Amino acid sequence: RDHRRVDYYIDDAGREQPVRTASDWAKRRADIVVGLCATMGEVPDRRSLGPVRYTVVEGSRAEGPGFTREKIMVDADDGGDRIPAWLLRPTSATPGKRGPAVIALHQTHFRFGKDEIIGLAGSPNLAYARELAQRGFVVIAPEFPSLGEYKYDFSKDRYPSGTLKGVWNHLRCVDLLTELPDVDPNRIAAIGHSLGGHNAIWLSVVDERIRAVVSSCGWTAIPFYKNGDLTGWEGERYFPWIL
């Protein structure tokens, strides 16, 4: 009834009830998930895919101040699509001990993509993936489809929106994090700026393994976005159903 307020839910009798407990919030959260999926599409079931398969790109391993990095290619699904990503590990980690991890999502940059947030190109102020690795986090930084080196045609895929394709890829990257021996699966966060900022939000809505979210310039209430004009969101990279 009023999407700008998230402190209430509607009970089975159609009455407005205040959110006071975690179970109350779960009821409101369920409605939020329904609303998001009505705009981007339903998240496909991935249980049959099993453990995430990936390969390390030969010659990509390097050491930086306080971390190591390597480029990996992650199998997105059973259709042959592969996600280019950087995997950064802190050198300060205690061997045999599981530590916190972050999925770091980049802004819209057709040339640099994921390279900017690990400090290989672009603005040093946006190298948050590298900084988090230096602070002790295992970090995965995937490329968003159609940006950087990730060649992708949204019009020919199985997903009704680019947003859902992004969410799917990011879910697979979180799956991978949970399988790494040096990651605590109960301490995973998401961070992003701009495009990465709203993708971090969408991921956290559908994936309760994400325990914390940092979104920089990621979203605003629709009434405040160009007075409700959503033309900029109806492209195939985002939410074409808005059209």
Coordinates of C-alpha atoms in Angstrom, one line a residue:
R1 CA 0.0 0.0 0.0
D2 CA 2.9 2.3 0.7
H3 CA 6.2 1.0 -0.5
R4 CA 8.1 3.9 1.1
R5 CA 7.3 2.4 4.5
V6 CA 8.8 -1.0 5.5
D7 CA 7.7 -1.0 9.1
Y8 CA 4.4 -2.9 8.5
Y9 CA 3.0 -6.0 6.8
I10 CA -0.5 -7.1 5.7
D11 CA -2.0 -10.0 7.7
D12 CA -4.3 -12.7 6.3
A13 CA -7.3 -10.6 7.0
G14 CA -5.9 -7.7 5.0
R15 CA -5.1 -5.6 8.0
E16 CA -2.0 -3.5 8.5
Q17 CA 0.2 -4.8 11.3
P18 CA 3.4 -3.2 12.7
V19 CA 6.7 -5.0 12.3
R20 CA 8.0 -5.7 15.8
T21 CA 9.8 -9.0 15.6
A22 CA 12.0 -11.0 13.3
S23 CA 9.0 -13.2 12.3
D24 CA 7.0 -10.0 11.5
W25 CA 9.9 -8.8 9.2
A26 CA 10.0 -12.2 7.5
K27 CA 6.4 -11.6 6.4
R28 CA 7.2 -8.2 5.0
R29 CA 10.4 -9.5 3.4
A30 CA 8.4 -12.2 1.6
D31 CA 6.3 -9.5 -0.1
I32 CA 9.5 -7.6 -1.0
V33 CA 10.8 -10.7 -2.7
V34 CA 7.5 -11.1 -4.6
G35 CA 7.7 -7.5 -5.8
L36 CA 11.3 -7.9 -7.0
C37 CA 10.7 -11.1 -8.8
A38 CA 7.6 -9.6 -10.5
T39 CA 10.0 -7.0 -12.0
M40 CA 13.1 -9.0 -12.8
G41 CA 11.8 -12.6 -13.1
E42 CA 11.9 -15.7 -10.8
V43 CA 15.3 -16.9 -9.7
P44 CA 15.8 -20.4 -11.3
D45 CA 16.5 -23.4 -9.1
R46 CA 20.2 -24.2 -9.1
R47 CA 20.3 -27.2 -6.8
S48 CA 20.9 -29.6 -9.6
L49 CA 24.1 -27.9 -10.6
G50 CA 26.2 -29.1 -7.7
P51 CA 29.5 -27.5 -6.6
V52 CA 30.7 -24.5 -8.6
R53 CA 33.3 -25.4 -11.2
Y54 CA 36.0 -22.8 -12.1
T55 CA 39.4 -22.6 -13.6
V56 CA 42.3 -20.3 -12.9
V57 CA 43.5 -18.3 -15.9
E58 CA 47.1 -19.3 -16.6
G59 CA 49.6 -16.6 -15.8
S60 CA 47.1 -14.5 -13.9
R61 CA 48.4 -15.1 -10.4
A62 CA 50.1 -12.1 -8.8
E63 CA 51.0 -10.7 -5.4
G64 CA 50.1 -7.3 -4.1
P65 CA 50.7 -5.5 -0.8
G66 CA 48.9 -7.7 1.7
F67 CA 47.1 -10.0 -0.8
T68 CA 47.4 -12.3 -3.7
R69 CA 45.1 -12.3 -6.8
E70 CA 44.2 -14.6 -9.6
K71 CA 41.8 -14.4 -12.4
I72 CA 39.2 -17.2 -12.6
M73 CA 36.5 -18.3 -15.0
V74 CA 33.4 -19.5 -13.2
D75 CA 30.9 -21.8 -14.8
A76 CA 27.6 -19.8 -14.5
D77 CA 25.3 -22.7 -15.4
D78 CA 25.1 -25.9 -17.5
G79 CA 24.8 -23.9 -20.7
G80 CA 28.5 -23.1 -21.2
D81 CA 28.5 -19.4 -20.0
R82 CA 31.5 -18.5 -17.9
I83 CA 31.9 -15.6 -15.6
P84 CA 35.3 -13.7 -15.6
A85 CA 36.2 -12.8 -12.0
W86 CA 39.1 -11.9 -9.8
L87 CA 39.7 -13.8 -6.6
L88 CA 41.8 -12.0 -4.0
R89 CA 43.1 -13.6 -0.8
P90 CA 44.7 -11.7 2.2
T91 CA 48.2 -12.8 3.0
S92 CA 47.5 -12.0 6.7
A93 CA 45.0 -15.0 6.9
T94 CA 45.9 -17.7 9.4
P95 CA 46.4 -21.0 7.6
G96 CA 43.6 -23.5 8.3
K97 CA 41.3 -20.8 9.7
R98 CA 38.1 -19.7 7.9
G99 CA 37.7 -15.9 7.6
P100 CA 35.2 -13.4 6.3
A101 CA 34.5 -12.9 2.6
V102 CA 33.0 -10.3 0.3
I103 CA 31.5 -10.3 -3.2
A104 CA 32.6 -7.0 -4.7
L105 CA 30.5 -5.7 -7.6
H106 CA 31.8 -3.0 -10.0
Q107 CA 30.1 0.1 -11.5
T108 CA 29.1 0.6 -15.1
H109 CA 32.4 0.7 -17.0
F110 CA 32.5 -0.8 -20.5
R111 CA 36.3 -1.0 -20.7
F112 CA 37.6 -1.6 -17.2
G113 CA 34.7 -3.5 -15.5
K114 CA 36.0 -5.6 -12.6
D115 CA 39.6 -4.4 -13.1
E116 CA 38.8 -1.0 -11.5
I117 CA 37.7 -2.3 -8.2
I118 CA 40.9 -4.4 -7.7
G119 CA 43.1 -1.4 -8.5
L120 CA 44.4 -2.3 -12.0
A121 CA 42.7 0.5 -13.8
G122 CA 40.5 3.6 -13.5
S123 CA 40.1 5.6 -10.2
P124 CA 42.2 4.5 -7.2
N125 CA 39.2 5.7 -5.1
L126 CA 37.1 2.8 -6.4
A127 CA 39.6 0.0 -5.6
Y128 CA 37.4 -1.2 -2.7
A129 CA 37.9 -4.9 -3.6
R130 CA 41.7 -4.5 -3.2
E131 CA 41.3 -2.6 0.1
L132 CA 39.0 -5.3 1.6
A133 CA 41.5 -8.0 0.7
Q134 CA 44.2 -5.9 2.4
R135 CA 42.0 -5.7 5.5
G136 CA 41.7 -9.5 5.7
F137 CA 38.7 -10.4 3.5
V138 CA 38.7 -13.1 0.8
V139 CA 37.2 -11.2 -2.1
I140 CA 35.5 -12.3 -5.4
A141 CA 35.0 -9.6 -8.0
P142 CA 33.0 -10.9 -10.9
E143 CA 32.4 -9.0 -14.2
F144 CA 28.9 -8.0 -15.0
P145 CA 27.6 -9.4 -18.4
S146 CA 28.4 -7.2 -21.4
L147 CA 31.0 -5.1 -19.6
G148 CA 34.8 -5.4 -19.5
E149 CA 35.9 -8.7 -21.1
Y150 CA 32.5 -10.4 -20.5
K151 CA 30.9 -10.6 -23.9
Y152 CA 27.2 -11.2 -23.6
D153 CA 24.0 -10.9 -25.6
F154 CA 21.0 -10.4 -23.3
S155 CA 18.6 -10.8 -26.1
K156 CA 19.6 -14.5 -26.7
D157 CA 19.8 -15.8 -23.1
R158 CA 17.3 -17.7 -20.9
Y159 CA 16.7 -14.8 -18.5
P160 CA 13.9 -12.3 -18.7
S161 CA 16.1 -9.5 -17.5
G162 CA 19.7 -8.5 -17.2
T163 CA 19.2 -7.9 -13.5
L164 CA 18.2 -11.5 -13.0
K165 CA 21.2 -12.7 -15.0
G166 CA 23.4 -10.6 -12.8
V167 CA 21.7 -12.0 -9.6
W168 CA 22.2 -15.6 -10.9
N169 CA 25.9 -15.0 -11.6
H170 CA 26.4 -13.4 -8.2
L171 CA 24.6 -16.3 -6.5
R172 CA 27.0 -18.7 -8.1
C173 CA 29.9 -16.6 -6.9
V174 CA 28.6 -16.7 -3.4
D175 CA 28.2 -20.5 -3.8
L176 CA 31.9 -20.6 -4.7
L177 CA 32.9 -18.6 -1.7
T178 CA 31.1 -20.9 0.6
E179 CA 33.0 -23.8 -0.9
L180 CA 36.5 -22.3 -0.3
P181 CA 38.3 -23.8 2.7
D182 CA 39.5 -20.3 3.9
V183 CA 36.0 -18.7 3.9
D184 CA 33.5 -18.7 6.8
P185 CA 30.1 -19.2 5.1
N186 CA 28.4 -17.4 7.9
R187 CA 30.5 -14.2 7.3
I188 CA 29.8 -13.1 3.8
A189 CA 29.0 -9.5 2.7
A190 CA 28.3 -7.7 -0.5
I191 CA 29.6 -4.3 -1.7
G192 CA 29.2 -2.2 -4.8
H193 CA 29.1 1.2 -6.3
S194 CA 26.5 2.5 -8.8
L195 CA 25.6 -0.6 -11.0
G196 CA 27.4 -2.7 -8.4
G197 CA 25.5 -0.9 -5.6
H198 CA 22.1 -1.9 -6.8
N199 CA 23.2 -5.4 -7.7
A200 CA 24.5 -5.8 -4.2
I201 CA 21.0 -4.9 -3.0
W202 CA 19.2 -7.3 -5.4
L203 CA 21.6 -10.1 -4.4
S204 CA 21.0 -9.6 -0.7
V205 CA 17.2 -9.6 -1.2
V206 CA 17.2 -13.2 -2.6
D207 CA 20.3 -14.6 -0.8
E208 CA 20.1 -14.6 3.0
R209 CA 23.7 -15.8 3.2
I210 CA 24.6 -12.1 2.6
R211 CA 25.0 -10.8 6.2
A212 CA 25.9 -7.2 5.4
V213 CA 25.5 -4.9 2.4
V214 CA 27.3 -1.7 1.4
S215 CA 25.6 0.1 -1.5
S216 CA 27.2 3.3 -2.8
C217 CA 24.9 5.3 -5.1
G218 CA 23.0 2.1 -5.6
W219 CA 19.3 3.0 -5.4
T220 CA 16.8 5.7 -4.5
A221 CA 13.0 5.6 -3.8
I222 CA 11.2 5.5 -7.2
P223 CA 9.2 8.8 -6.5
F224 CA 12.5 10.6 -6.2
Y225 CA 14.1 9.1 -9.3
K226 CA 13.5 11.7 -12.0
N227 CA 10.0 12.2 -10.6
G228 CA 9.1 8.6 -11.2
D229 CA 10.3 8.4 -14.8
L230 CA 11.8 4.9 -15.1
T231 CA 12.9 5.1 -18.7
G232 CA 16.5 4.6 -17.7
W233 CA 15.7 1.3 -16.1
E234 CA 13.8 -0.5 -18.9
G235 CA 16.9 -1.5 -20.9
E236 CA 17.8 -5.2 -21.4
R237 CA 20.7 -4.8 -18.9
Y238 CA 18.2 -3.9 -16.1
F239 CA 14.4 -4.4 -16.0
P240 CA 12.9 -4.7 -19.5
W241 CA 9.5 -5.7 -18.0
I242 CA 9.2 -2.1 -16.7
L243 CA 8.6 -1.1 -20.4

